[in-house]
Short mmCIF file of C-alpha atoms in Angstrom, two decimals:
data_model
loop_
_atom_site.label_atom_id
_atom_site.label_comp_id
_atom_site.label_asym_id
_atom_site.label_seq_id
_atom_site.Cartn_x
_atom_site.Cartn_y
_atom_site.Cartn_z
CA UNK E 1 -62.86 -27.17 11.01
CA UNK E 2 -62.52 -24.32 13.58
CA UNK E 3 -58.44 -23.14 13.55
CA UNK E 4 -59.06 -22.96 16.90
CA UNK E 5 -59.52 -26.57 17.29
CA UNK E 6 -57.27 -27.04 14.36
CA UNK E 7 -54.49 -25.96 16.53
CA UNK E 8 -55.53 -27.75 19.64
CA UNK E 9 -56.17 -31.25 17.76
CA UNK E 10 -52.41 -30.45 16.10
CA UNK E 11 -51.13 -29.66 19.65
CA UNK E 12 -52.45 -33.01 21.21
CA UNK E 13 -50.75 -35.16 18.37
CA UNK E 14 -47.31 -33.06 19.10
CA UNK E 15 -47.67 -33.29 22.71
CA UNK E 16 -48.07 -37.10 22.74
CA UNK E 17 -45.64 -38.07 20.36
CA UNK E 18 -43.34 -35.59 23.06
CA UNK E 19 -44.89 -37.40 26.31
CA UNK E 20 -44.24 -40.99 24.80
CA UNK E 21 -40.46 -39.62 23.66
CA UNK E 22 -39.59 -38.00 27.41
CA UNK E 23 -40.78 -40.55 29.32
CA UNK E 24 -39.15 -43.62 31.10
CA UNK E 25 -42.38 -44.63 33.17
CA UNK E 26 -44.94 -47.20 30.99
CA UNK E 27 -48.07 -45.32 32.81
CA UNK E 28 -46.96 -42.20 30.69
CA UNK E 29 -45.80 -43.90 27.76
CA UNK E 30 -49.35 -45.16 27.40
CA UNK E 31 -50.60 -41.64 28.25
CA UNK E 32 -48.94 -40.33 25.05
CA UNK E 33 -49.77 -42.73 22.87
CA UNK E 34 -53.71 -42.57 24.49
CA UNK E 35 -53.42 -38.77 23.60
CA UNK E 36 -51.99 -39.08 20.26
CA UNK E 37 -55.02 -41.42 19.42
CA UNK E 38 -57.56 -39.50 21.19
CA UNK E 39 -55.79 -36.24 19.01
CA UNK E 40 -56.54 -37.81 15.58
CA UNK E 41 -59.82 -38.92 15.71
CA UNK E 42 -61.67 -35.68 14.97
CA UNK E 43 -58.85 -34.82 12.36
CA UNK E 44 -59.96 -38.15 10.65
CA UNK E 45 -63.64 -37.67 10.97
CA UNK E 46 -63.26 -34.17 10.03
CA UNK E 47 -65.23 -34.42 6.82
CA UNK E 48 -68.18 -36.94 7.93
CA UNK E 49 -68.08 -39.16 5.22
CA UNK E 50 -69.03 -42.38 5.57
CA UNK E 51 -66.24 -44.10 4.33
CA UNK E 52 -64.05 -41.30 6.89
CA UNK E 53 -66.29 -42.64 9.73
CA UNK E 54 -65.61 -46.04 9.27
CA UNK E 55 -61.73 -45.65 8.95
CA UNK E 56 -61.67 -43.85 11.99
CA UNK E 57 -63.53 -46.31 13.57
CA UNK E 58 -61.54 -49.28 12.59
CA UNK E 59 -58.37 -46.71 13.31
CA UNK E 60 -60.22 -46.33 16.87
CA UNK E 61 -60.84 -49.96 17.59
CA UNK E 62 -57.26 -50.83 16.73
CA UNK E 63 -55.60 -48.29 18.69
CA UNK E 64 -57.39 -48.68 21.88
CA UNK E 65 -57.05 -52.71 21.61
CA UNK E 66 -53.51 -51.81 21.57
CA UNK E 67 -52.80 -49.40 23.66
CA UNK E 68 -54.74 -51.61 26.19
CA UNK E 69 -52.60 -54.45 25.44
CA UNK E 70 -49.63 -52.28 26.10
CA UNK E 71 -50.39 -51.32 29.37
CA UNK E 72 -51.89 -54.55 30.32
CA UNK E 73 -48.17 -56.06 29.39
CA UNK E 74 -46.42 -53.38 31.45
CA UNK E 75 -48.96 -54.21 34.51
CA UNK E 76 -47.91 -57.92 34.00
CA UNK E 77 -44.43 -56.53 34.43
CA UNK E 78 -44.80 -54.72 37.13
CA UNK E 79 -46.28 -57.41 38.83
CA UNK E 80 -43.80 -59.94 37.69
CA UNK E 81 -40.80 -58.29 38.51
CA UNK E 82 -42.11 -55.24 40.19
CA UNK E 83 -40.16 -52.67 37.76
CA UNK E 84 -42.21 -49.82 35.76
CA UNK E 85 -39.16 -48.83 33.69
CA UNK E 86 -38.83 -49.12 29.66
CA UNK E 87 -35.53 -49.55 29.58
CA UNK E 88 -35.63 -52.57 32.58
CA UNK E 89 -37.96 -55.33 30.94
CA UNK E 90 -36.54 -58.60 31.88
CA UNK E 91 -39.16 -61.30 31.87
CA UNK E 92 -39.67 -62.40 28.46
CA UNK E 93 -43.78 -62.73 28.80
CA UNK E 94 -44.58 -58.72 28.77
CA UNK E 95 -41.71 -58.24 26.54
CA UNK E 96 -43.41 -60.11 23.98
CA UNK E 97 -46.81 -58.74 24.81
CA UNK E 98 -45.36 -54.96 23.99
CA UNK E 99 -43.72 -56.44 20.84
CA UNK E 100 -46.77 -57.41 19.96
CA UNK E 101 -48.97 -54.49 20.67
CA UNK E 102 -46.76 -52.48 19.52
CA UNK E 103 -46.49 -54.20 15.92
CA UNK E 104 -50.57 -54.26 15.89
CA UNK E 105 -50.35 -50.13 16.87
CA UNK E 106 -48.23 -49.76 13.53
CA UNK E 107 -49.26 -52.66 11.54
CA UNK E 108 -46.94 -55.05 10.96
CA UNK E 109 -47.64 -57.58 9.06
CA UNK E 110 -50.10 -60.68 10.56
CA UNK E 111 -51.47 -57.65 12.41
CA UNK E 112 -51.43 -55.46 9.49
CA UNK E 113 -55.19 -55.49 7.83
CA UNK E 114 -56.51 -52.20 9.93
CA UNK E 115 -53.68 -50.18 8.03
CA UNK E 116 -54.65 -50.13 4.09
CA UNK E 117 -58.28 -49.71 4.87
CA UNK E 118 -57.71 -46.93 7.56
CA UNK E 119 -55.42 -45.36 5.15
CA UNK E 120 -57.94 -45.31 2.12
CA UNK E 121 -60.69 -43.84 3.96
CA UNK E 122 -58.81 -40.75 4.66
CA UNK E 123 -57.76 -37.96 3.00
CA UNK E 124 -54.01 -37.49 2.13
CA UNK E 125 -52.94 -35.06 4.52
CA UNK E 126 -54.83 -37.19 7.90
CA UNK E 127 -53.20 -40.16 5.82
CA UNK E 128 -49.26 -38.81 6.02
CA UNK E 129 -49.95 -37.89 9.49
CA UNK E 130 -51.12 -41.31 9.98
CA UNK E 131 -48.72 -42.73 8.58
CA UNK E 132 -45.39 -41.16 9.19
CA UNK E 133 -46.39 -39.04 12.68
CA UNK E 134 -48.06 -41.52 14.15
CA UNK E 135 -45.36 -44.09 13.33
CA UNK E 136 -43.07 -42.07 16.02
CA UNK E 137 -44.10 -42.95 19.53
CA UNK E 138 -44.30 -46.34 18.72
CA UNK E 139 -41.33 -46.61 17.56
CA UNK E 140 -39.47 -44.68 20.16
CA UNK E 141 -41.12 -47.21 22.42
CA UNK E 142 -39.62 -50.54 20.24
CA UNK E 143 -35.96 -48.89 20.54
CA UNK E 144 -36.27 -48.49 24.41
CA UNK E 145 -37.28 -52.04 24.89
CA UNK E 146 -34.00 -53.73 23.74
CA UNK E 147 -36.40 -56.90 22.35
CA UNK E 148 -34.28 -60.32 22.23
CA UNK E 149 -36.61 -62.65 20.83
CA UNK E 150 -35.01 -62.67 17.72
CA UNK E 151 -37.34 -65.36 16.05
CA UNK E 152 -40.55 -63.18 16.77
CA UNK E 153 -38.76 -60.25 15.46
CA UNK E 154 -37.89 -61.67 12.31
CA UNK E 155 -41.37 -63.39 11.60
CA UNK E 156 -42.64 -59.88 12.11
CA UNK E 157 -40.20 -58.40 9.72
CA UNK E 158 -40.05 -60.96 7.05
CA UNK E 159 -44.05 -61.35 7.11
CA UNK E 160 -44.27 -57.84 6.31
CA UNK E 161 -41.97 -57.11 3.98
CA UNK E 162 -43.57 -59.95 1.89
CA UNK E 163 -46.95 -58.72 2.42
CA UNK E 164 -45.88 -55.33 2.04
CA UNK E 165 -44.98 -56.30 -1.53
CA UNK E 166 -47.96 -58.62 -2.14
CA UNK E 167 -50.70 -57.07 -1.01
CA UNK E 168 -49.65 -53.54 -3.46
CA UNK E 169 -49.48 -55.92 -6.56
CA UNK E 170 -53.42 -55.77 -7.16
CA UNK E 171 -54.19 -52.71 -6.45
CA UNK E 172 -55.24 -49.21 -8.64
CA UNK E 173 -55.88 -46.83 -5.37
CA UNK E 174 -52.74 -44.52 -4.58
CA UNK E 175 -53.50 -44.97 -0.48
CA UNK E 176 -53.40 -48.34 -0.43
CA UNK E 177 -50.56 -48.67 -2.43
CA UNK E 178 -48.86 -45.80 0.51
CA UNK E 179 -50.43 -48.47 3.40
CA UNK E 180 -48.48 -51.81 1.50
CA UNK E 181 -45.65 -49.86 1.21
CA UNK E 182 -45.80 -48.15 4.39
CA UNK E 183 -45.95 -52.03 6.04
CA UNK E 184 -42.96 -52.95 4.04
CA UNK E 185 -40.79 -50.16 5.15
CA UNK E 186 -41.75 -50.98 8.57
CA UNK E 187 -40.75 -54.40 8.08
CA UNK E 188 -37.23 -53.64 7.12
CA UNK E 189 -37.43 -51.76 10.08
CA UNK E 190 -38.12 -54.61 12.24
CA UNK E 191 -35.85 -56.93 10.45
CA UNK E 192 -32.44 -54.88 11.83
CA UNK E 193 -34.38 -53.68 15.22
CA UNK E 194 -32.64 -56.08 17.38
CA UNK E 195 -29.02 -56.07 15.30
CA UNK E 196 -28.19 -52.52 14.89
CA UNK E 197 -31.22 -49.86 16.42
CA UNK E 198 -29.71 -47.10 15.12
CA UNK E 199 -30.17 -48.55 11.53
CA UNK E 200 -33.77 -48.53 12.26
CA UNK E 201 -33.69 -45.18 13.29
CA UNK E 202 -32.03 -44.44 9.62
CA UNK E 203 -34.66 -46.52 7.58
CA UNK E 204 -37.64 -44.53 9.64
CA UNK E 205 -36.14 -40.94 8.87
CA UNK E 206 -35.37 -42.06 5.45
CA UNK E 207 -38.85 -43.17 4.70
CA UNK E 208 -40.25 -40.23 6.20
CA UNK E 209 -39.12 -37.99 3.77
CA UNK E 210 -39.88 -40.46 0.80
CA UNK E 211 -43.08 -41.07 2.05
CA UNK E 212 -43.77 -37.06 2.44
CA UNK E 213 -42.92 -35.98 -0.70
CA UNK E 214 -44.94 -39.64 -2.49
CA UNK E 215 -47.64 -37.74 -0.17
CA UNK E 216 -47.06 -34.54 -1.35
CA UNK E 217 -46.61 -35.59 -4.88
CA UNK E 218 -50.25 -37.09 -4.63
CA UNK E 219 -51.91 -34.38 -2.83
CA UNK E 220 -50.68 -31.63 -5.69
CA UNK E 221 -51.96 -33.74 -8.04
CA UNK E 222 -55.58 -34.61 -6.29
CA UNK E 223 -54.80 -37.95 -7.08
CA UNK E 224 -55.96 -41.25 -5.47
CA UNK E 225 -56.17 -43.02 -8.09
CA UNK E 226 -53.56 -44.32 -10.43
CA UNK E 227 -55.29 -43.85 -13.27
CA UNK E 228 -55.56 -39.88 -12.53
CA UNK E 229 -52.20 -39.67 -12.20
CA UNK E 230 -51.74 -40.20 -16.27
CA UNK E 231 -52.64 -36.78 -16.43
CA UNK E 232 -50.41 -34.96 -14.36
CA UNK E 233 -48.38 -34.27 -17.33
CA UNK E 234 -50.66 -31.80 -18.75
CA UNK E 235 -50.91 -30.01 -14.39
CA UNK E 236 -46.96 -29.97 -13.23
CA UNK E 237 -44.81 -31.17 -15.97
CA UNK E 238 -41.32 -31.28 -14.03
CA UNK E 239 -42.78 -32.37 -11.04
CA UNK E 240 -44.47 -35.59 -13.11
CA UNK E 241 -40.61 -36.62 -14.17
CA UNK E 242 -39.71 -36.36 -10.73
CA UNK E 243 -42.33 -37.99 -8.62
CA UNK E 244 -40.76 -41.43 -10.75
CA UNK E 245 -37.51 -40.93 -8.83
CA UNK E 246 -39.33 -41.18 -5.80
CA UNK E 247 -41.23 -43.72 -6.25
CA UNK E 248 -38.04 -45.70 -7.27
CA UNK E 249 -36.04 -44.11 -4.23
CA UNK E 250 -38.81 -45.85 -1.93
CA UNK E 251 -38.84 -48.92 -4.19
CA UNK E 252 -34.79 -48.61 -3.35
CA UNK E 253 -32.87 -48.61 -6.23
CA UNK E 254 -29.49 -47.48 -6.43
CA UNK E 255 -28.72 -44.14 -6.91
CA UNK E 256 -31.39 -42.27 -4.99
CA UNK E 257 -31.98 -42.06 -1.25
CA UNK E 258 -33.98 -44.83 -0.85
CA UNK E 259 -30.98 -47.62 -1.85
CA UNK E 260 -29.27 -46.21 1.95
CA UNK E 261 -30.90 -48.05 4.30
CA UNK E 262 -31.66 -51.00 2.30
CA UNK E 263 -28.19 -51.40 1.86
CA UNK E 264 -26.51 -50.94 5.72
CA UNK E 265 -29.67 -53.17 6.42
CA UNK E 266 -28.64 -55.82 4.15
CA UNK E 267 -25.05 -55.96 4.99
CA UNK E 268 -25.82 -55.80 8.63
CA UNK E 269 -27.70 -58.94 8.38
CA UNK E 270 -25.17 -60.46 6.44
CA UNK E 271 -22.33 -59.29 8.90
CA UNK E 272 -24.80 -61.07 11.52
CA UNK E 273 -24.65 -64.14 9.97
CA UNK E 274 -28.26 -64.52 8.31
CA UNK E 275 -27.04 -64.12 4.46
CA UNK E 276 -30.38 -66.21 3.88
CA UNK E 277 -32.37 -63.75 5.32
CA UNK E 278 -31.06 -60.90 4.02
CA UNK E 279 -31.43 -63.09 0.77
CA UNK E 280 -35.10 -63.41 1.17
CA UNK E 281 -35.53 -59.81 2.18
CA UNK E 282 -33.87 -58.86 -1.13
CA UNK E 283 -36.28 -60.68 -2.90
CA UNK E 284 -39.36 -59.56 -1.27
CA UNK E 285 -38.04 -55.76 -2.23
CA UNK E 286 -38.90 -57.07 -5.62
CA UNK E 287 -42.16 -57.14 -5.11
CA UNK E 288 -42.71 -53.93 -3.68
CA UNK E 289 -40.25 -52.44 -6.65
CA UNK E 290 -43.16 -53.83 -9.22
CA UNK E 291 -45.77 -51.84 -7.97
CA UNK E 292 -43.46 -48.56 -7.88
CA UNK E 293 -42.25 -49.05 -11.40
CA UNK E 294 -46.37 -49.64 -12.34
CA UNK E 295 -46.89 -46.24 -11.12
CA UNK E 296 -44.00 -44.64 -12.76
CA UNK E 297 -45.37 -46.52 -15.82
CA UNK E 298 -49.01 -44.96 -15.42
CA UNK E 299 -47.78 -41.71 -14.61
CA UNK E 300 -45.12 -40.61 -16.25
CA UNK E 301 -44.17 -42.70 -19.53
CA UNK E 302 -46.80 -43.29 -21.02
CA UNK E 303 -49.24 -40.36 -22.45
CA UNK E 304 -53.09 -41.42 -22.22
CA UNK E 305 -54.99 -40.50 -25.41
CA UNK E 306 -57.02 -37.69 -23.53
CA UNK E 307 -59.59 -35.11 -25.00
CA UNK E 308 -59.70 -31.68 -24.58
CA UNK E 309 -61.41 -32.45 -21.12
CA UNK E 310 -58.62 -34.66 -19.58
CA UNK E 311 -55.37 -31.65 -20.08
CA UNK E 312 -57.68 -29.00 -19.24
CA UNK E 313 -56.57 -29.40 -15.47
CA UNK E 314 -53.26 -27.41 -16.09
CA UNK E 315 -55.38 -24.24 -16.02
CA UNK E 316 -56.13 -24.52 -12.10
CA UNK E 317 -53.03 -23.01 -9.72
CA UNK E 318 -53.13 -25.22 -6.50
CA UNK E 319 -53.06 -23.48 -3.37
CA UNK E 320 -50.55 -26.26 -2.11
CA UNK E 321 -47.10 -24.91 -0.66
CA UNK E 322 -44.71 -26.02 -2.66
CA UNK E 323 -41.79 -25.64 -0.68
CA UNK E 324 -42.13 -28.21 1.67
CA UNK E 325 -42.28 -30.64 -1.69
CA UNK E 326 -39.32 -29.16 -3.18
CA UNK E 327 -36.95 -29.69 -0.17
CA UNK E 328 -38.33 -33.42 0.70
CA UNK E 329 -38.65 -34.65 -2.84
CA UNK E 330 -34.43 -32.75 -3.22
CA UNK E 331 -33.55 -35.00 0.01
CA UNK E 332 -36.27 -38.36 -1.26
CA UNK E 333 -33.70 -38.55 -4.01
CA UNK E 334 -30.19 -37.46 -4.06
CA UNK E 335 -28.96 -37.80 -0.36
CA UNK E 336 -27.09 -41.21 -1.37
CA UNK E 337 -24.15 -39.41 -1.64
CA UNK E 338 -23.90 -38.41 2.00
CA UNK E 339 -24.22 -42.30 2.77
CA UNK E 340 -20.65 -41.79 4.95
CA UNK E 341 -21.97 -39.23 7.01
CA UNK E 342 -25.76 -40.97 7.93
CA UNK E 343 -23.06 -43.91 8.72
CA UNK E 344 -21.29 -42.11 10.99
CA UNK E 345 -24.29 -40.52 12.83
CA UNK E 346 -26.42 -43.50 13.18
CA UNK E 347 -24.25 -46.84 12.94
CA UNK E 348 -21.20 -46.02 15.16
CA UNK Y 1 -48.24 -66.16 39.95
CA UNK Y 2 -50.34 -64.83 42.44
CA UNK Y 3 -54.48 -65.47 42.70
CA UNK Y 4 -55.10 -61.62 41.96
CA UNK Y 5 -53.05 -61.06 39.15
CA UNK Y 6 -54.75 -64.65 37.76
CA UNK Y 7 -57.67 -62.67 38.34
CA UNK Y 8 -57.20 -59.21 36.35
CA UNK Y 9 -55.12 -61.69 33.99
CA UNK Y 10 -58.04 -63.96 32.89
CA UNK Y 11 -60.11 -60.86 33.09
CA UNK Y 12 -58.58 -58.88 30.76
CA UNK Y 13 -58.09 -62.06 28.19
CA UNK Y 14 -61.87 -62.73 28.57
CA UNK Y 15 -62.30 -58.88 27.41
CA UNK Y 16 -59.33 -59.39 24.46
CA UNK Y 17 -61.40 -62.58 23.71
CA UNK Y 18 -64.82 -60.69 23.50
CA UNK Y 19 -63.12 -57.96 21.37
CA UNK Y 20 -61.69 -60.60 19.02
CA UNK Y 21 -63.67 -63.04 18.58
CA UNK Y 22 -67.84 -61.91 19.04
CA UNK Y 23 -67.46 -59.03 16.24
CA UNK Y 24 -71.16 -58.10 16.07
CA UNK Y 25 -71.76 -55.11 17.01
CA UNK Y 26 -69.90 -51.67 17.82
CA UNK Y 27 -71.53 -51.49 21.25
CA UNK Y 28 -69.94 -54.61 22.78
CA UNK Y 29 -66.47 -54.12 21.27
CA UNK Y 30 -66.61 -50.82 23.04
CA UNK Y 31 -67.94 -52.81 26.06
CA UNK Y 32 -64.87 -55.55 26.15
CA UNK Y 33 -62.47 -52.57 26.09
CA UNK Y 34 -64.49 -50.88 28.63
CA UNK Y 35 -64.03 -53.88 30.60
CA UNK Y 36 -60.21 -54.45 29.45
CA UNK Y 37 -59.52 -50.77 31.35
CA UNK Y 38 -61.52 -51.73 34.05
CA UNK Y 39 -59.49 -55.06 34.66
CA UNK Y 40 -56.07 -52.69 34.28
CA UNK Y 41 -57.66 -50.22 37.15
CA UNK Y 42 -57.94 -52.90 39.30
CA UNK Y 43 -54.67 -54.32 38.74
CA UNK Y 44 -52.98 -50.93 38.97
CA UNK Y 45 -55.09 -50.08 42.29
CA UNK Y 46 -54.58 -53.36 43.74
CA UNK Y 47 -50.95 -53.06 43.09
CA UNK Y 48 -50.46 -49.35 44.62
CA UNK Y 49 -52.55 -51.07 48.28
CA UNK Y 50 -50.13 -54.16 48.35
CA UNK Y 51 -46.80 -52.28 47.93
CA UNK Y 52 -48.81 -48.99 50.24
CA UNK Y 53 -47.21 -46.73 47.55
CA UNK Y 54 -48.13 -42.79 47.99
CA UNK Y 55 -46.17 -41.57 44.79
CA UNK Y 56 -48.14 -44.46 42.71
CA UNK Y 57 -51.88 -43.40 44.42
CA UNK Y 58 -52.80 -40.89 41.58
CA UNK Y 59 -52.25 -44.03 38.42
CA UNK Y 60 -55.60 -45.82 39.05
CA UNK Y 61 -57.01 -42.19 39.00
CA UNK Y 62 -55.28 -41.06 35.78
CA UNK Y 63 -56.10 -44.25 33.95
CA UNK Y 64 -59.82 -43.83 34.53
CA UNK Y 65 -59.40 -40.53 33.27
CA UNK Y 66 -57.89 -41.84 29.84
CA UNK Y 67 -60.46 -44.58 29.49
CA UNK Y 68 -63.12 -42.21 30.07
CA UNK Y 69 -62.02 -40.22 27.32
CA UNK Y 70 -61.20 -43.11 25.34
CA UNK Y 71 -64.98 -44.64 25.89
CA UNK Y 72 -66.20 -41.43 25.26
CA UNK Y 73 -64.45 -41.22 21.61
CA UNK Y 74 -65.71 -44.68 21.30
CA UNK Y 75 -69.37 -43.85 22.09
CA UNK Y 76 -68.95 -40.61 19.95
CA UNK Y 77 -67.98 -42.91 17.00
CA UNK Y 78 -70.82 -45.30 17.75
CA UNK Y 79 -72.85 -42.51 16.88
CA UNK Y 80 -70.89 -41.13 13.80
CA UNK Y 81 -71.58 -44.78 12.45
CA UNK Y 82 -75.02 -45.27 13.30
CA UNK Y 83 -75.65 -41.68 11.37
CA UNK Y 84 -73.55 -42.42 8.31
CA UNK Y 85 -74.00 -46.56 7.84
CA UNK Y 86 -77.15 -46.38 9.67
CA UNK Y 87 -76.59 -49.66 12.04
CA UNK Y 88 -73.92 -50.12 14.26
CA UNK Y 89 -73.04 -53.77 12.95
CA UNK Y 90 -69.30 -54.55 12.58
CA UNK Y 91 -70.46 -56.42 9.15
CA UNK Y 92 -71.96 -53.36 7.45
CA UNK Y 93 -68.63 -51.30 7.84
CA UNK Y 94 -67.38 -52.46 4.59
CA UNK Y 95 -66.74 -49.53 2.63
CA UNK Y 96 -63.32 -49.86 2.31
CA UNK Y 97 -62.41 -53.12 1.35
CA UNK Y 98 -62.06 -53.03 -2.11
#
């Protein structure tokens, strides 16, 4: 692609993500979140590959439904209660509405089938974009609108969480798996939304990071499947015992990064009185943790019987930047220790 | 509720419907959402004359602008499909489920 229009395409997604952030009018919320979907759709159909073209058509079709829905909601509003504000929605109907377009723009879980296939038809970098830029506006939209229907909010959650961890159990491509667990994360997100915001906030920017360097992880190793990840041994040795960690860290065990918000999301439901919830929650991380520990499995402990042909790869340098990787996949795991401090910035 | 927003109301629900439920072809998904903006200009225009708003006169405008663009995308991708799956049948993008 021209670096001209490189740049410009790059631009757009920045400056809607920005107009969506800054603004406290619906009209321009949509106008953000219209520009960040208009800004992606040559970046995904970059490559014109068929599979590319349908992705970003399904990506395009969701979107605009969407976005449409969102504005239609905020019209209802305004002509309910006559009030274009994000921060003033009163009448339950359009509050709903946006919850609901909202959860179909980043595919939560009954609305949640456009996200593995959009995912898999893309390549990885369009794919982290997709998945943790795009993720933004929306988001800065759900903590604006202060939703109290709690039992929507926690069908939303719970349903993706569980399908989150279902629908990865069966599957061999990397992106998909990155889409399931992408949906999960999400629904944790939801789950707390209406308890403690700031939580939310905690869990996105924590599974940013995890999800970069999984990303990142994957794209050094020009892997989308799992089973060419049982040869990363022979390209990036150290960086094959790591990527494990971070798997586990977004699977959310213990003493990596990942464990953070699971926790403060699990006693914050308890402190709210749901214990079953957070219960069921718990359990539904289980399933996501199985398909995390089946990568680790395929990548990293066990060593494929390969000929000459399969640990030839080690000879190729990749252009990649490995920076970025380094500093994410340093933060994806060890930042459990600075648990008092995220505490203290984001759940006063 | 008042007879006009009934109106844009069950017009933009008959467009959601199309879009949902008649999943045929590319063409007339792109023509429910087409008609899903349209429904939203009217409402937004129709608001701006009732309350005789100056400051909200340029939204109706803007919106068309962003459904334009957003059509156009659409049409754009109606022809990336038709050149890469060679129909523009919601049934034969199926490339990705797997």
């Amino acid at each position: 692609m021209n670096p001209y229009i490189m740049a410009l395409l790059l631009f757009g997604l920045g400056l809607g993500t920005t107009i969506t952030f800054a603004s406290s009018h619906w009209l321009l919320a949509w106008m953000g979140l219209e520009i960040n979907t208009l800004a992606i759709i040559p970046l995904m159909a970059q490559h014109h590959h068929p599979r590319a073209v349908e992705a970003t058509t399904k990506y395009f079709l969701t979107q605009a439904t969407a976005a449409a829905m969102l504005l239609f909601a905020s019209t209802t509003n305004a002509w309910l209660t006559g009030e274009w504000d994000i921060q003033q929605m009163s009448h339950p109907l359009p509050t709903t509405m946006i919850t609901l377009a909202l959860a179909l723009k980043i595919g939560l879980a009954p609305m949640h089938s456009w996200m593995p296939e959009v995912l898999q038809g893309l390549d990885l970098t369009t794919g982290l974009i997709l998945s943790t830029w795009q993720k933004l506006a929306p988001f800065a939209l759900f903590l604006q609108i202060h939703p109290n229907n709690s039992t929507i909010l926690i069908t939303l959650g719970l349903a993706s969480t569980l399908v989150g961890g279902w629908g990865g159990l069966n599957q061999t491509q990397l992106r998909k798996i990155l889409a399931y667990s992408s949906i999960a994360h999400l629904g944790w997100m939801t789950l707390v939304l209406q308890f403690a915001p700031s939580l939310t906030l905690l869990t996105l920017l924590t599974y940013f990071v995890m999800t970069f360097s999984a990303f990142l992880v994957f794209k050094l190793n020009k892997a989308t499947t799992v089973n060419s990840l049982a040869i990363s041994w022979a390209k990036t040795p150290i960086l094959t015992s790591l990527a494990p960690l971070i798997l586990l860290s977004l699977g959310g065990l213990p003493p990596l990064t990942g464990f953070l918000p699971k926790w403060l999301i699990l006693q914050e439901l308890t402190k709210q009185g749901l214990p079953l919830l957070a219960t069921f929650a718990a359990l539904t991380a289980l399933l996501s943790l199985y398909f995390y520990l089946r990568l680790s499995y395929a990548m990293t402990l066990t060593m494929f019987p390969n000929n000459l042909a399969g640990s030839a790869p080690w000879r190729f340098h990749s252009p990649q930047l490995t920076l970025p990787l380094a500093v994410s996949t340093a933060t994806a795991i060890l930042t459990l220790p600075l648990a008092p401090a995220a505490m203290a910035l984001f759940a006063p | 509720m008042t007879p006009v927003h009934f109106a844009f109301s069950s017009t933009f629900m008959l467009g959601l419907a199309g879009l949902a439920f008649h999943r045929y072809h590319l063409l007339s998904a792109l023509l429910c959402l087409e008609g899903m903006m349209l429904s939203l200009f009217i409402a937004l225009s129709l608001w701006t004359l009732q309350l005789d708003s100056t400051t909200f006169s340029s939204s109706p405008m803007l919106l068309l602008a962003f459904s334009a663009c957003e059509a156009s995308a659409g049409l754009a991708l109606l022809v990336a499909t038709a050149r890469t799956h060679g129909t523009d049948r919601l049934q034969s993008l199926n490339l990705l489920q797997c």
